[in-house]
Each structure stands twice: as C-alpha cells, then as structure tokens.
Tab-separated table of C-alpha atoms in Angstrom:
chain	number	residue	atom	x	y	z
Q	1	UNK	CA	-151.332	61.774	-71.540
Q	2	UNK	CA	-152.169	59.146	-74.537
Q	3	UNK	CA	-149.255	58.364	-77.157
Q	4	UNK	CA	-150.714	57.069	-80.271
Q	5	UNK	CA	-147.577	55.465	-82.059
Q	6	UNK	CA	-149.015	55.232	-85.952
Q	7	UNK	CA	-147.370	52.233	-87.895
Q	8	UNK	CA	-146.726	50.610	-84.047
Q	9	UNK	CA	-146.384	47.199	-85.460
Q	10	UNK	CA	-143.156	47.912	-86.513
Q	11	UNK	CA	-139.984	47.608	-84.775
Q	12	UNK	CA	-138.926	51.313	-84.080
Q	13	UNK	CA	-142.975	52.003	-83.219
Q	14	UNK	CA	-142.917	49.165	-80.681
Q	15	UNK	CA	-139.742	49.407	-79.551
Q	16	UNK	CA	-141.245	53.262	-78.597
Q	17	UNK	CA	-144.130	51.881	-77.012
Q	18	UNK	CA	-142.489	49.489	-74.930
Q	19	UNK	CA	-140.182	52.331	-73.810
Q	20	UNK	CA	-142.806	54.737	-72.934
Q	21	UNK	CA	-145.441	52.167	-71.435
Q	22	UNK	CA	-142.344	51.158	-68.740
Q	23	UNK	CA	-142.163	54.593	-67.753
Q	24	UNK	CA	-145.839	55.050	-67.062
Q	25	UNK	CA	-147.088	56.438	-69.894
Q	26	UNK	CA	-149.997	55.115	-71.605
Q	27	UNK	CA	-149.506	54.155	-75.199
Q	28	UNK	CA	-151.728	53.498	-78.113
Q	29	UNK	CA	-150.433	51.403	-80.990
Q	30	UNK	CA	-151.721	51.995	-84.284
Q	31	UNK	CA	-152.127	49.845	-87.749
Q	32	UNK	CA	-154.119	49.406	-90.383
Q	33	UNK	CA	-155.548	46.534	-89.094
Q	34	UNK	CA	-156.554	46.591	-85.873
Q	35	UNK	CA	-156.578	42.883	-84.847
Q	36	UNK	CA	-152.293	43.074	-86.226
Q	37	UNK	CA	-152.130	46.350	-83.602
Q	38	UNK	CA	-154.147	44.320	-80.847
Q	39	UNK	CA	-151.375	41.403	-80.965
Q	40	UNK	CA	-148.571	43.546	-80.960
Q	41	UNK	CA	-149.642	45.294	-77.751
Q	42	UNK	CA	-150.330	41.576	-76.643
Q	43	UNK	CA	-146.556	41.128	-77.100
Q	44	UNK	CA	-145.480	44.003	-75.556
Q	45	UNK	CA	-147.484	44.202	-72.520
Q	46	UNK	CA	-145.590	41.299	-70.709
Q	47	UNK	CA	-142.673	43.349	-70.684
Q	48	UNK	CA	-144.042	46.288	-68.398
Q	49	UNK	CA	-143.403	46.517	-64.552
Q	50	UNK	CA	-146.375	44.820	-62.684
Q	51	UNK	CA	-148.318	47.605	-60.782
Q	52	UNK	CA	-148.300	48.113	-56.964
Q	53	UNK	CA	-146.430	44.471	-56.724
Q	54	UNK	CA	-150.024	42.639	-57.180
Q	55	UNK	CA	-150.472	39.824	-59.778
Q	56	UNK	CA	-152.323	41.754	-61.609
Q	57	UNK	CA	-150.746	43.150	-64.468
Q	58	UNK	CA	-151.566	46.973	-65.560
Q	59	UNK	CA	-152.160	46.952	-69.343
Q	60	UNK	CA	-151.022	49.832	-70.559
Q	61	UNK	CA	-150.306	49.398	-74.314
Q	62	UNK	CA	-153.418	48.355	-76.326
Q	63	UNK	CA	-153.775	48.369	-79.982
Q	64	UNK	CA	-156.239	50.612	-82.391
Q	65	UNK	CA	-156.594	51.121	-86.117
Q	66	UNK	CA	-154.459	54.359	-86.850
Q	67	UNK	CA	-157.238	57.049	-87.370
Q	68	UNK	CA	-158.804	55.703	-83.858
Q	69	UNK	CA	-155.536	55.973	-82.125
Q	70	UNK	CA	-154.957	59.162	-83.089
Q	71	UNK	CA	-158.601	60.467	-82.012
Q	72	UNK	CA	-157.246	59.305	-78.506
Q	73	UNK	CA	-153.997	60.873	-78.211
Q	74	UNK	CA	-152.408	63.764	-77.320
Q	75	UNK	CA	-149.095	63.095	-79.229
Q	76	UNK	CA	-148.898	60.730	-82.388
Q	77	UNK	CA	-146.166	59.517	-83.190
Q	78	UNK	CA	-145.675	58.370	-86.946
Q	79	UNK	CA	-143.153	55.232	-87.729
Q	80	UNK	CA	-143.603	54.338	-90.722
Q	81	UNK	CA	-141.934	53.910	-93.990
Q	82	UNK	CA	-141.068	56.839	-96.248
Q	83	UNK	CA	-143.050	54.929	-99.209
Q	84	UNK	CA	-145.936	55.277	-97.296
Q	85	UNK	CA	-145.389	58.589	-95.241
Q	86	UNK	CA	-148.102	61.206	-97.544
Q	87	UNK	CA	-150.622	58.703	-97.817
Q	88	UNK	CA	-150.476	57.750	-94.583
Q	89	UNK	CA	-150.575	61.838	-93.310
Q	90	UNK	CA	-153.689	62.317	-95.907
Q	91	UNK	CA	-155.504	59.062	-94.397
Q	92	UNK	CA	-154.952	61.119	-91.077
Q	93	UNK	CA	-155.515	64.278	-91.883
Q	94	UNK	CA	-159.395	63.688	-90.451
Q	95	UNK	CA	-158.387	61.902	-87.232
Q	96	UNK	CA	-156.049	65.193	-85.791
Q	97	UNK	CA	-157.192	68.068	-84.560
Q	98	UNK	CA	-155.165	71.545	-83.556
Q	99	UNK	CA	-153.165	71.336	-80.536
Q	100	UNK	CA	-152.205	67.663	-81.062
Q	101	UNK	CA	-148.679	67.095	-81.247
Q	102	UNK	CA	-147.373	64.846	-84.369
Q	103	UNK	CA	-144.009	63.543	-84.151
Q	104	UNK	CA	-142.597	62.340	-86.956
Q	105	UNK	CA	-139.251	60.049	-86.968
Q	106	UNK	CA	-139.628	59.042	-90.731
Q	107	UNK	CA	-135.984	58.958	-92.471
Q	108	UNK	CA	-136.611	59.219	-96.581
Q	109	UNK	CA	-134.230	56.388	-97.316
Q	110	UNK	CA	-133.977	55.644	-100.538
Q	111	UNK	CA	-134.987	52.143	-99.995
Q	112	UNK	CA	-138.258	52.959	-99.745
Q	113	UNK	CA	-138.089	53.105	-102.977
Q	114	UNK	CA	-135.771	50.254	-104.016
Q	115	UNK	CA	-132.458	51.789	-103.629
Q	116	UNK	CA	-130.208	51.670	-100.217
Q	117	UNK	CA	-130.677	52.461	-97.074
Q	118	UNK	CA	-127.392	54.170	-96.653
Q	119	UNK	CA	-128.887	56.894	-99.082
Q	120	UNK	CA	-132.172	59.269	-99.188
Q	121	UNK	CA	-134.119	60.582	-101.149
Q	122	UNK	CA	-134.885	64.095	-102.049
Q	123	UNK	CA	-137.761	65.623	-100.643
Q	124	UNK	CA	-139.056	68.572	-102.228
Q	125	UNK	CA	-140.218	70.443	-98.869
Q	126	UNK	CA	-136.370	69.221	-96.966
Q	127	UNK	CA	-137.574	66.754	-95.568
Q	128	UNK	CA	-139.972	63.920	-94.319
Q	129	UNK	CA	-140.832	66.324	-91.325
Q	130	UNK	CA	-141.774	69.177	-93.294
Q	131	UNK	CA	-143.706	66.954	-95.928
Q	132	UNK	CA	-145.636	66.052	-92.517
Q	133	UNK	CA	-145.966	69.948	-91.519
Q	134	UNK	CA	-147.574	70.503	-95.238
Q	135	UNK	CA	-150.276	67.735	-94.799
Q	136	UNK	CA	-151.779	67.983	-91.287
Q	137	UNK	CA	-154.482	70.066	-90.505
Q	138	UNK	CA	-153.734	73.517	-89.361
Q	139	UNK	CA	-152.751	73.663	-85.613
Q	140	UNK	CA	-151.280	70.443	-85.842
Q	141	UNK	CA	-147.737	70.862	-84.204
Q	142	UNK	CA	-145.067	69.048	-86.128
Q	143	UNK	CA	-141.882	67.811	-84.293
Q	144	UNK	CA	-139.040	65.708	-85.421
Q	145	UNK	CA	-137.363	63.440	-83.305
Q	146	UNK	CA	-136.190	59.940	-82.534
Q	147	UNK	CA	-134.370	59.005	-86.393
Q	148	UNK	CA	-131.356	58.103	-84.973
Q	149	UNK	CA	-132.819	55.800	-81.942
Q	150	UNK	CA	-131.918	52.225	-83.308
Q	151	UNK	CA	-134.823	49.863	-82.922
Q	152	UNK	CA	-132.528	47.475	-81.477
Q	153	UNK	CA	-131.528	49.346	-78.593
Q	154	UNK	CA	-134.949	50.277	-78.289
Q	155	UNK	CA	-136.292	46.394	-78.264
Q	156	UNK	CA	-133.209	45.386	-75.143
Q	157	UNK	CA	-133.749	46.501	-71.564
Q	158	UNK	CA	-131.331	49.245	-69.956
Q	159	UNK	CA	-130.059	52.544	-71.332
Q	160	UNK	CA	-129.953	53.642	-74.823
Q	161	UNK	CA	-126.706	54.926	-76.054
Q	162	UNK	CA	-127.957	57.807	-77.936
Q	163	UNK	CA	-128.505	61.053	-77.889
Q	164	UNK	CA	-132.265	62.360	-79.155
Q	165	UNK	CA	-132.163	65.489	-81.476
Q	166	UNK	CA	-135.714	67.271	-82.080
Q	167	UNK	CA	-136.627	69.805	-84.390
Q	168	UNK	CA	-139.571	72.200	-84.433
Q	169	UNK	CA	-141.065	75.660	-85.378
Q	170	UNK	CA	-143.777	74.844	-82.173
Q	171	UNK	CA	-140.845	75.238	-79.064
Q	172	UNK	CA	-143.742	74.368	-77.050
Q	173	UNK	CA	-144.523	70.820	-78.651
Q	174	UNK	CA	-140.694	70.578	-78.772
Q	175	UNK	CA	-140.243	70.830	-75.151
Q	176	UNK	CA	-142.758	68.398	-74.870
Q	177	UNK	CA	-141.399	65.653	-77.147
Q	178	UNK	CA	-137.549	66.267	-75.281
Q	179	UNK	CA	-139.278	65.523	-72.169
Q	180	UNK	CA	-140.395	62.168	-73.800
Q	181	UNK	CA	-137.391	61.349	-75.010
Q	182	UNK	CA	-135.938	61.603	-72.164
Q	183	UNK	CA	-138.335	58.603	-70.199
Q	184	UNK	CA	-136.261	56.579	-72.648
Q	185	UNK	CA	-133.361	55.131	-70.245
Q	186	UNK	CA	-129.608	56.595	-71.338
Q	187	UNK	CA	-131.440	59.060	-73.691
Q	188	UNK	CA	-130.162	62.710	-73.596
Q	189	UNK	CA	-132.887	65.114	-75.957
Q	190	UNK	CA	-131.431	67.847	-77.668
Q	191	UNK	CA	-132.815	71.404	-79.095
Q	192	UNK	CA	-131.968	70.768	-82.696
Q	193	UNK	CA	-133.535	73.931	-83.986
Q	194	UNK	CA	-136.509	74.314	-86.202
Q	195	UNK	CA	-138.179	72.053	-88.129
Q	196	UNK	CA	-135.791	72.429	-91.291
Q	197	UNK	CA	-133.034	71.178	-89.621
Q	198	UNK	CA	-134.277	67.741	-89.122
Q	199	UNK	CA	-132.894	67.617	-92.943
Q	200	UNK	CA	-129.818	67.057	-91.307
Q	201	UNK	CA	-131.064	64.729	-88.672
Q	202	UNK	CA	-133.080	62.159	-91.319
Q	203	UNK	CA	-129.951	61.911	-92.762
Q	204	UNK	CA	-127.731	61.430	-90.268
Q	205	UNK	CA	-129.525	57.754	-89.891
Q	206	UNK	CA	-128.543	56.775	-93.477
Q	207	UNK	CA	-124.778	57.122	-92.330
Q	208	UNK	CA	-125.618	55.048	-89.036
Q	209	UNK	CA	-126.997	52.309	-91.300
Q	210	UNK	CA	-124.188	52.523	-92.931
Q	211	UNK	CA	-121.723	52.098	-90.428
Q	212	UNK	CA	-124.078	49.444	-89.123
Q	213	UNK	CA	-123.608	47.269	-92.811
Q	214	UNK	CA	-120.187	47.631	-92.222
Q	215	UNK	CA	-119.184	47.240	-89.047
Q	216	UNK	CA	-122.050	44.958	-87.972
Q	217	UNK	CA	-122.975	47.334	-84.963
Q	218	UNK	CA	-126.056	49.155	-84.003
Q	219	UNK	CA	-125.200	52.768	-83.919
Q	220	UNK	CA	-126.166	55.942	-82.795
Q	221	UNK	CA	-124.563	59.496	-81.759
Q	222	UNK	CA	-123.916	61.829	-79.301
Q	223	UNK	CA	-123.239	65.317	-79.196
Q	224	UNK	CA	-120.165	66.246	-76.915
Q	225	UNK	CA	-118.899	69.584	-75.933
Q	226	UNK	CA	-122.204	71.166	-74.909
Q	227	UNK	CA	-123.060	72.409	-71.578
Q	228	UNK	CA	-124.713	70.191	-69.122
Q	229	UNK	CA	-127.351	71.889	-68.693
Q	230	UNK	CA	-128.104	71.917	-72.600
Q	231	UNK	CA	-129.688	68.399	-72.002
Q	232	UNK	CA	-132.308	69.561	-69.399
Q	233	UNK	CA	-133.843	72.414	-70.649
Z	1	UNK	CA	-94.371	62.306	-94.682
Z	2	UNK	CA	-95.152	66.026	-95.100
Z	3	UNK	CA	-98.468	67.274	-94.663
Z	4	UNK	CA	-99.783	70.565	-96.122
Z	5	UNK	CA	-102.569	72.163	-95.205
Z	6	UNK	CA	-103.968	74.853	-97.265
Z	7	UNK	CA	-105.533	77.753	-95.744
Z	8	UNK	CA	-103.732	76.844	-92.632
Z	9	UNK	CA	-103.697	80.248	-91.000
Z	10	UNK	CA	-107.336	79.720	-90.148
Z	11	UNK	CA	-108.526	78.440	-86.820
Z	12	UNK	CA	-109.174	74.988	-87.813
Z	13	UNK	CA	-106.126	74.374	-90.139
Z	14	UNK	CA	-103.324	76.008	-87.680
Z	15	UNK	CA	-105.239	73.278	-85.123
Z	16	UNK	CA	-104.614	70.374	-87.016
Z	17	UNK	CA	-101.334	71.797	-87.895
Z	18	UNK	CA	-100.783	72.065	-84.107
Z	19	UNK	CA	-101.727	68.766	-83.276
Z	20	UNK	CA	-100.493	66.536	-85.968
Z	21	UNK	CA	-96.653	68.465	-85.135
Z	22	UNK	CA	-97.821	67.619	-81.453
Z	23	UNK	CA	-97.786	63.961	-82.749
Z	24	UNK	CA	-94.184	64.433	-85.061
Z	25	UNK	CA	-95.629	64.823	-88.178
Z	26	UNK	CA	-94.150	67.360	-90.553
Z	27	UNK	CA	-96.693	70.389	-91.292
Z	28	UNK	CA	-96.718	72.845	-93.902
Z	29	UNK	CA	-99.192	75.777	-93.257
Z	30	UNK	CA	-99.874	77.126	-96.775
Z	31	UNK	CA	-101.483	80.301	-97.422
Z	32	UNK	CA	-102.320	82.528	-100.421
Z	33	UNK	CA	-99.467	84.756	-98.780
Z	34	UNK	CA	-96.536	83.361	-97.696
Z	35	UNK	CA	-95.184	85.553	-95.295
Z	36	UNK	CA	-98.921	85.003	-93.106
Z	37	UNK	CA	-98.184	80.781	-93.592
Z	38	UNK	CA	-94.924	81.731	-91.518
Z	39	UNK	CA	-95.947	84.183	-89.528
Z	40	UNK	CA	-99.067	81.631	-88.033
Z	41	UNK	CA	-96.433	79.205	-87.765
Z	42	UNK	CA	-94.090	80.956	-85.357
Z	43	UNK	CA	-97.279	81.338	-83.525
Z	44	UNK	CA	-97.865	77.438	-83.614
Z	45	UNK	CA	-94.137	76.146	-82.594
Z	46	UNK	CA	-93.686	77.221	-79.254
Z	47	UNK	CA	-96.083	74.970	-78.341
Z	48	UNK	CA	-94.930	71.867	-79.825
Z	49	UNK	CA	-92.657	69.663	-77.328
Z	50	UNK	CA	-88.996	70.246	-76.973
Z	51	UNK	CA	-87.159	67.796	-78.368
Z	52	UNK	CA	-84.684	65.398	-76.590
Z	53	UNK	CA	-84.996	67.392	-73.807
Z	54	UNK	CA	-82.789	69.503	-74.853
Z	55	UNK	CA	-83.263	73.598	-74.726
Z	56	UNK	CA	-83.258	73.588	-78.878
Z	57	UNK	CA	-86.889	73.421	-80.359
Z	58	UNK	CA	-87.789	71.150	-83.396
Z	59	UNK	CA	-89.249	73.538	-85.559
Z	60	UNK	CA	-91.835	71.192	-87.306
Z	61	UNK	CA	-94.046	73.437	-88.637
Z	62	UNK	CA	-92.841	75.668	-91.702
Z	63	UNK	CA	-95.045	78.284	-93.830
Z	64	UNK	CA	-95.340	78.248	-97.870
Z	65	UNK	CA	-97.580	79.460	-100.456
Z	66	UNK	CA	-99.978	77.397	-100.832
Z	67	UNK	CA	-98.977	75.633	-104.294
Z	68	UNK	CA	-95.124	75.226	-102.911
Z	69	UNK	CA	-96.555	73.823	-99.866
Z	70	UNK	CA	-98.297	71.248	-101.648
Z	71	UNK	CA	-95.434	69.997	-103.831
Z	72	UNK	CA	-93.823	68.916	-100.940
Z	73	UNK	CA	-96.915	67.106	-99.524
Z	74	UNK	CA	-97.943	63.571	-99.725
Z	75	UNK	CA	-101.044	64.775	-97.988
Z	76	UNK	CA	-102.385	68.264	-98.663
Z	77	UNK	CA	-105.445	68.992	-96.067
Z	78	UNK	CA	-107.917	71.934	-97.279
Z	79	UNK	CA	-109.217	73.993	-94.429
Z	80	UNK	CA	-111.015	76.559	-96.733
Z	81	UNK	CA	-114.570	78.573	-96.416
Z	82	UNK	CA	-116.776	77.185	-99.456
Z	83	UNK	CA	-116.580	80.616	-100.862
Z	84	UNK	CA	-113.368	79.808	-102.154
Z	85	UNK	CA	-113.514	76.140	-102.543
Z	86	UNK	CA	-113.560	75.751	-106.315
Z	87	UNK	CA	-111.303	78.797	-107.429
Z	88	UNK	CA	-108.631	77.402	-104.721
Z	89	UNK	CA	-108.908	73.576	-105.940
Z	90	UNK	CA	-108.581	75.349	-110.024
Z	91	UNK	CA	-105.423	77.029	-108.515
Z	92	UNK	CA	-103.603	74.143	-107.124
Z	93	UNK	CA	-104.331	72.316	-109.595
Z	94	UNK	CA	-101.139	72.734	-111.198
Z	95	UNK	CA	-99.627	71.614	-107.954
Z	96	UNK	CA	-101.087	68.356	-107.609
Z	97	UNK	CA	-99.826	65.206	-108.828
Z	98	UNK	CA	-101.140	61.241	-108.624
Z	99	UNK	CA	-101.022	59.296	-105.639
Z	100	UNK	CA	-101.347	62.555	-103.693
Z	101	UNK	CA	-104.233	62.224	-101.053
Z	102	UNK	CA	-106.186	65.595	-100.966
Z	103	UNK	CA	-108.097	65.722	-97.712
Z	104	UNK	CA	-111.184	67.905	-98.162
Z	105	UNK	CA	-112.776	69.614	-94.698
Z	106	UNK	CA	-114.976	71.741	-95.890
Z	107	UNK	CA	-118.843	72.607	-94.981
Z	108	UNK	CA	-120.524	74.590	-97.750
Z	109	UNK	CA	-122.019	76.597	-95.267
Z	110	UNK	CA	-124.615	78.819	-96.384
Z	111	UNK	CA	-122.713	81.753	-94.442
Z	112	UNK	CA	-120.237	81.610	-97.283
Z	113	UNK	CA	-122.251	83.669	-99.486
Z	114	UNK	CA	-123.607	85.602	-96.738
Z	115	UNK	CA	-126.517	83.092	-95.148
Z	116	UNK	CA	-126.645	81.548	-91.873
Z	117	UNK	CA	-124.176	78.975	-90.672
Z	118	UNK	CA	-126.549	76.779	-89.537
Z	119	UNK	CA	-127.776	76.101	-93.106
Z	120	UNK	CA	-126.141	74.279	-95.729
Z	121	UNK	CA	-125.864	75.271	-99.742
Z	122	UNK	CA	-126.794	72.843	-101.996
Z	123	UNK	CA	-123.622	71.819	-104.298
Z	124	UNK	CA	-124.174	70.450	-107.712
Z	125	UNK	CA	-121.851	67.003	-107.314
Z	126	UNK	CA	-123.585	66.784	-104.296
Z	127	UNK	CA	-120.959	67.772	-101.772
Z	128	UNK	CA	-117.942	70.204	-101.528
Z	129	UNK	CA	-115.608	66.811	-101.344
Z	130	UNK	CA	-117.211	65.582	-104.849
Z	131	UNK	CA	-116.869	69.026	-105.973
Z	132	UNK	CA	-113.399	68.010	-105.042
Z	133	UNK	CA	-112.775	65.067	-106.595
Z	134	UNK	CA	-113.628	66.839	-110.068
Z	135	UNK	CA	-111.216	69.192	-109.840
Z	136	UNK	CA	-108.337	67.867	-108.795
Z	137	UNK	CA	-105.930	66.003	-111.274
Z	138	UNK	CA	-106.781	62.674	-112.274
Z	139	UNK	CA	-104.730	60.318	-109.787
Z	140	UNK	CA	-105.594	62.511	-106.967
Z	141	UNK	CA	-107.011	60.616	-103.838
Z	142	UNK	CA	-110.157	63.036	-102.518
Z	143	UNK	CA	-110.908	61.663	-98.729
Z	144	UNK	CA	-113.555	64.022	-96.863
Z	145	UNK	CA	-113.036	64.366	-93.252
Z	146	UNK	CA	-112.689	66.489	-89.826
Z	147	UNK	CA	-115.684	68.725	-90.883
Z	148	UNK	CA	-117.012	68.212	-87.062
Z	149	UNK	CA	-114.358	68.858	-85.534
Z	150	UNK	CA	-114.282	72.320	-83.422
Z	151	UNK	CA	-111.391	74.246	-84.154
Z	152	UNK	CA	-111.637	75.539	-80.820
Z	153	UNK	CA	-110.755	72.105	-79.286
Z	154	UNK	CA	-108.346	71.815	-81.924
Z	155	UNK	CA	-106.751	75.167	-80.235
Z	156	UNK	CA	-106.605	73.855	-76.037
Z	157	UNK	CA	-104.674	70.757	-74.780
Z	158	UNK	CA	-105.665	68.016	-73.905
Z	159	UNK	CA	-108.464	65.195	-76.088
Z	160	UNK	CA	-110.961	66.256	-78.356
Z	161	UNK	CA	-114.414	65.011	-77.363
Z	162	UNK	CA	-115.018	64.163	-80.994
Z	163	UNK	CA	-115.650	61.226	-83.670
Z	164	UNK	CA	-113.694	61.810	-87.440
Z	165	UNK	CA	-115.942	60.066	-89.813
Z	166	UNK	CA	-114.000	60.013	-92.841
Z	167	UNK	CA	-115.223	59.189	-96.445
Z	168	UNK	CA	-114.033	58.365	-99.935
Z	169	UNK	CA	-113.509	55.957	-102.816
Z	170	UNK	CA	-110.058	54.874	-102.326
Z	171	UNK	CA	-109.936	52.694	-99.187
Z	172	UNK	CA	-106.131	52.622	-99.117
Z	173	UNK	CA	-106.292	56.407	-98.797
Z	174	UNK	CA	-108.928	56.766	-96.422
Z	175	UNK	CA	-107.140	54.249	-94.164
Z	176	UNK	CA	-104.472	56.790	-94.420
Z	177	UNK	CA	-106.743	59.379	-92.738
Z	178	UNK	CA	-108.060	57.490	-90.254
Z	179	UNK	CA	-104.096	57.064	-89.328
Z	180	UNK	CA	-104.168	60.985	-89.112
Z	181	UNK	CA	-106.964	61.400	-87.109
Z	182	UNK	CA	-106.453	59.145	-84.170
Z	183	UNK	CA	-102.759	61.183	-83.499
Z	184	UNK	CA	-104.999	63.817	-82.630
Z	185	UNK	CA	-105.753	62.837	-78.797
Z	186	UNK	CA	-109.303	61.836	-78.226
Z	187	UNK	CA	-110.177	61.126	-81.814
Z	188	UNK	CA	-111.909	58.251	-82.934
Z	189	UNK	CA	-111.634	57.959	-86.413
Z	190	UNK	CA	-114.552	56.004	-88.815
Z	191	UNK	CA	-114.848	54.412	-91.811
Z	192	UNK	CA	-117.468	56.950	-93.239
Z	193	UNK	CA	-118.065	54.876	-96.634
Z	194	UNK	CA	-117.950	56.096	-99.974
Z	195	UNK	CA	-116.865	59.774	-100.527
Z	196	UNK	CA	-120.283	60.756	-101.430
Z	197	UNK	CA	-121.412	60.149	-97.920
Z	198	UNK	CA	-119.769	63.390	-97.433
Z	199	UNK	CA	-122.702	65.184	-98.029
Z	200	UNK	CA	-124.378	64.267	-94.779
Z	201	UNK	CA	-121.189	64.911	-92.900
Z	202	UNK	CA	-120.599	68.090	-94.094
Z	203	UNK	CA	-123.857	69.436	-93.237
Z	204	UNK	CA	-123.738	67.921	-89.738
Z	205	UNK	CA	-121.274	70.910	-89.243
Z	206	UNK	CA	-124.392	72.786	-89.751
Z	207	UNK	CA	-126.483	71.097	-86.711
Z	208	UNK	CA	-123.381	71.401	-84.768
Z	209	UNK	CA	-122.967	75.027	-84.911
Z	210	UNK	CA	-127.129	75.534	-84.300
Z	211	UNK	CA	-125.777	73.647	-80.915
Z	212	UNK	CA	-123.346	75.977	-80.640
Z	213	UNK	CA	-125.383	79.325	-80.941
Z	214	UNK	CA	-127.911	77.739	-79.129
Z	215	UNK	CA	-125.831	76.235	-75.861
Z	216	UNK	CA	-122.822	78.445	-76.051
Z	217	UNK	CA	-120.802	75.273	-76.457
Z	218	UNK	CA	-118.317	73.694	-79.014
Z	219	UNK	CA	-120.047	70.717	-79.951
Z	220	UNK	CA	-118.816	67.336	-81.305
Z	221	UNK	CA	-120.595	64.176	-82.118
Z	222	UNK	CA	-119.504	60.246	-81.187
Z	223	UNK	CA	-120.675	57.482	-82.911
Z	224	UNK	CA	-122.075	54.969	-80.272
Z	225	UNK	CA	-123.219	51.461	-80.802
Z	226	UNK	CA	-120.291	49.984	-82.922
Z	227	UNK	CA	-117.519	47.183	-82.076
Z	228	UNK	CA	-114.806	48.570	-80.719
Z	229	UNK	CA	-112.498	47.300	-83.729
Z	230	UNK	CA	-114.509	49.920	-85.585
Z	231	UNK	CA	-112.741	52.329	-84.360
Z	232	UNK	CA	-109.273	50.769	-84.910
Z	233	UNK	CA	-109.506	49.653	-88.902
C-alpha cells in the first residue's frame, strides 16, 4: 500500500511520513516542486530502521510532485494550509480516481487568512473535510483524521500522546485510515462518526493551539470513559 | 461561599451539587419549583460524609427556587437544556447582581428543539455562554465550563476521568472555576482562553455523546501534552 502525503514538505506531512515509513509502509511525499519533495524524503529517510540488519538502507520515503504522488497511491493524504486547501483539491481533481482514499487533516484556522490560529474560519459546507468531499471526483472516499496530532510529537521518536479521531460517510475507508493511525506509536484511532462531525474535530485543534500559546506545551487529547475495545475496532 | 446551581434537579447539576458538598462547599439546588430543588436534595445528602464523626449529618445541600437560590450565591452554575437557555437567563435576571460569577454549562444541542444530540445548533453570539454574557446584568462574570463532563460520572464515587476546560473574559473569575473544578476528584481543570472559545467546547459535548451512542460508554476528554503547572494555575 502507497501513502501519498500531498503538501509533505511540511511539518505535520513529514512528521506523517516519517511515522508511517518506520512502520513499513511505503510513503510518497508530495510538493509542488518536486526537487523541494525529493530533499525532504532525503531528510527523512535516515531516520527509518535499516532493513534485515545489512548496511544497506531501505528507502522507503521518496519525493514526487503532488499530482504524480497521488497517481501512485492508494491513500493521499492532504497537509496543507487552509489558504490553499480548494485549489489544491481542483489541481488534483485529475490525478484521483474512485476507490482512492483522501484523507484530509486540514484545520480552517483563521490564520490562513491573517487572523489567529486559536480561531477558524467558517466554511460554508462545515468544514475543510466536506469542502474536500465536494471537490474530488466521484468515488473518491473522503476521511478526516489526524487534526489534533501535533507535528511536534510527530517529528520526536516514541509514543504520541494523542488520541486520533476520524470521520467519514465511507466506514470502509474509515476503518482503513484508524488502522493507520494506529502504526503511529501511543496513538489510539477513534470512530468519530460521519464526515460532518470532523466540524468538531478541526476545531478542536484551534483550542490545542491555544493552550499551546499559553502554556508553552504541545497538546493533544484523549477520550476517556469508553470501552476498551472502542479503540480496536 | 454558596453556590447555586440552577436547574439542579437534573442529572448533571444534582452531580456537581453532589460533589462540590462532597468537597464542603455550600450548594443550593434551584429549580423552577421549589418543593422538586428540596426534594432532589434529600436525595443528594445522605451521601455526603458525616461530619465529625458524629451520628448527626451536615445537611449542605438545601433546595430554592431558582431566583432565591441565586441571591444567596456568589456563584450561580446553570445546568439547563438550550431550549430554555435564554428565557431562564431573562428570568434571573432580576436576581443577579455584579461581581456574581455565572457559570454557564450548557451545549446547544440540536436535540433541544427536537434534532440529534450529536449535532450542535448554531447560536447567533456564537455560543450559548456568549448568549450568556448578553443577558445577564452588566457586572456579571460569564465563565463557560464542565460541558464534557458526564453526569453519569458525576453520579458514582470515586475520580472523574475528565479534563474541565474553562473559558471567559475575566481571568480573576475563571481562576475561580478552575478552583471549583479540581474539588471534584479526578478533574483537571484548564485555562480554556477567552469565553468565546466556548463555542468549540460546547460542541465537543456533541462528539462526546456520538462516542457514547456509538461505544456504549460515558466519554471524557484529557488534554495531553501540556506542563504540568498547566493544570495547577
């Protein structure tokens, strides 16, 4: 299975990558340039177990422009800014195809605009996730996940202290994206519903950025109180 | 210091009632009808601890209507359904007075005017706690807080498995809050920001009941990541 992560360059995208390429998957970073997505995987590639003990080392990020890493992939993964969220879906739109699974973990902060990023934006579909769901081709299976995963957790080795919450209309592609999550050291994936909720979920990272202004932290969440067995399924 | 909580025959105000007399405070359970406020809590004080040892109960928790049992409250807690939000706030209105803190739970649930519970309405100010803060009296200190916390573990012994983020525009009076929420065992209480943050913690409620329906569970959330004197401020 190929993960095309679309805007890859940047710190949530590569901190994804990194993630995912240590647990054996094999990961495709995308940019609008190329060469810039060819020297992040560069970066990252260091950082990944050596295979079978060998010197050789197995290289299993490498870099693509964004409509070539998507051709690729089975799942895409799209972190990038909210400013740049429909164009970048429209740009796309030729490069997916149905059955492809598009995750989107784009928070409309309002600083995409020039405001704060302890505030969003309206959206007039809910939110960034269902923006997505409007502009990909038909049979394109929208899931949202991975908001509240701070890139700096993401970037440091060992577990993640947060949970994963993933929305979706496709329970399928949902299941699939959970079980993705959870490759991602100390992260527990949650059913959060359909697609509409992840509302709530963008959201929900414009508070941890704001407890992260204030209390100089790196913060994520939990959900307590569930069964056990709530985190497996 | 006497705190009143309006609407406190419900499940989630007779278990802060419960645990704040737990932790000696002085509860008022107001209620439209006065003879319920008392009647819920007789049902409350048996379970509060002896005190001295000695066979005679403190009776900490007393019943009002709700307007009498806000005159005599320093802070008055509102554990209201939406419906009712704005008509109630009109009606105490009279019973307020400055330097009062009003703290606001509520979740405008879209089940409040016959929708789902796992969907929010949208309120004009923004949230039901701004909604709040313009119609109380002038003077009034509006703090927005406990909407995720499960009256059901409100209701058993023992901690809560559950993070208060608390909001508002008077820092003095949110301080106050946070106070409040840590006697309740288990609770880590948060400086949420400014009061209009309340709009993303309200409708966090919302995810958490989806949870709920979904897992059969009584879900919380913690806030991971932060400093430890985060938690303490």
């Amino acid at each position: 299975m190929t993960i095309a992560i679309v805007g890859g360059t940047g710190p949530e995208g590569s901190g994804l990558a990194l993630r995912w390429a240590q647990a054996g998957e094999t990961v495709v970073i995308g940019s609008r340039d190329r060469e810039r997505a060819c020297r992040t995987a560069e970066t990252l590639n260091p950082a990944l177990p050596q295979e079978g003990g060998s010197s050789a080392r197995a290289v299993a990020i490498s870099g693509e422009e964004n409509q070539a890493a998507c051709q690729s992939a089975e799942i895409v993964v799209l972190t990038i800014p909210f400013s740049g969220h429909a164009e970048m879906l429209k740009s796309l739109k030729p490069a997916l195809r149905p059955g492809q699974v598009l995750v989107d973990t784009t928070v409309p902060l309002a600083a995409s605009i020039g405001g704060r990023s302890t505030r969003t934006l309206g959206v007039w579909q809910g939110s960034a996730a269902e923006q997505a769901a409007e502009l990909v081709p038909d049979g394109v299976r929208v899931v949202a996940a991975f908001h509240n995963l701070s890139a700096e957790w993401l970037r440091l080795d060992g577990p993640v202290d947060c949970d994963v919450i993933v929305c979706s209309d496709d329970k399928q592609a949902a299941q699939k994206v959970r079980a993705l999550a959870r490759k991602i050291p100390g992260v527990r994936a949650l059913d959060g519903g359909k697609l509409e909720n992840a509302r709530i979920v963008e959201q929900i990272t414009a508070l941890l950025i704001g407890f992260n202004i204030r209390h100089k932290g790196h913060s994520g969440i939990r959900i307590t109180g569930l069964p056990r067995e709530s985190y497996d399924i």
